[in-house]
């Protein structure tokens, strides 16, 4: 499953390297990450990773295949 995750603010290069499974770009004070999420465990692991890094997820949505 492919997902798009929008995080408030512009993530530094160091922060984006914490998510090697995603590509990213910046739009209007948000960093957009997009890529493959393998399963539910991966999804929950991502949420924990965002939280542990102090990032605020503004939107998390599944993309059409």
Coordinates of C-alpha atoms in Angstrom, one line a residue:
X1 CA 0.0 0.0 0.0
X2 CA 1.2 3.5 -0.9
X3 CA 0.7 6.3 1.6
X4 CA 1.2 10.1 1.7
X5 CA 2.1 11.6 5.0
X6 CA 2.0 15.4 5.6
X7 CA 4.1 16.7 8.5
X8 CA 3.8 20.3 9.8
X9 CA 6.9 22.4 9.0
X10 CA 10.0 21.7 6.8
X11 CA 11.8 18.6 8.0
X12 CA 15.6 18.9 7.9
X13 CA 17.7 16.5 5.8
X14 CA 18.7 14.7 9.0
X15 CA 15.0 14.1 9.9
X16 CA 14.1 12.9 6.4
X17 CA 16.9 10.3 6.6
X18 CA 15.0 8.8 9.6
X19 CA 12.4 7.7 6.9
X20 CA 14.5 6.0 4.2
X21 CA 11.5 4.1 2.8
X22 CA 9.9 7.4 1.7
X23 CA 10.6 10.2 -0.8
X24 CA 9.8 13.7 0.2
X25 CA 9.1 17.3 -0.9
X26 CA 8.1 20.5 0.8
X27 CA 4.9 22.5 0.1
X28 CA 3.4 25.4 2.0
X29 CA 5.0 24.8 5.5
X30 CA 4.6 21.1 5.2
X31 CA 6.9 18.2 4.4
X32 CA 5.2 15.5 2.3
X33 CA 6.5 12.0 2.5
X34 CA 5.2 9.3 0.2
X35 CA 6.0 5.7 -0.4
X36 CA 5.2 2.1 0.4
X37 CA 3.9 0.9 3.7
X38 CA 4.2 -2.9 4.0
X39 CA 1.7 -3.8 6.6
X40 CA -0.1 -2.7 9.8
X41 CA 3.0 -3.2 11.9
X42 CA 5.0 -0.9 9.6
X43 CA 2.3 1.7 9.8
X44 CA 2.2 1.7 13.6
X45 CA 6.0 1.8 13.7
X46 CA 6.0 4.9 11.5
X47 CA 3.6 6.6 13.9
X48 CA 5.8 5.8 16.8
X49 CA 8.9 7.1 14.9
X50 CA 7.1 10.4 14.1
X51 CA 6.1 10.8 17.7
X52 CA 9.6 10.0 19.1
X53 CA 11.1 12.6 16.8
X54 CA 8.6 15.3 17.9
X55 CA 7.0 15.6 14.5
X56 CA 3.3 16.5 14.1
X57 CA 1.5 14.5 11.4
X58 CA -1.1 16.7 9.8
X59 CA -2.4 14.1 7.4
X60 CA -1.9 10.4 6.8
X61 CA -3.7 8.9 3.8
X62 CA -3.6 5.9 1.6
X63 CA -3.0 6.5 -2.1
X64 CA -4.8 4.7 -4.8
X65 CA -2.8 1.8 -6.3

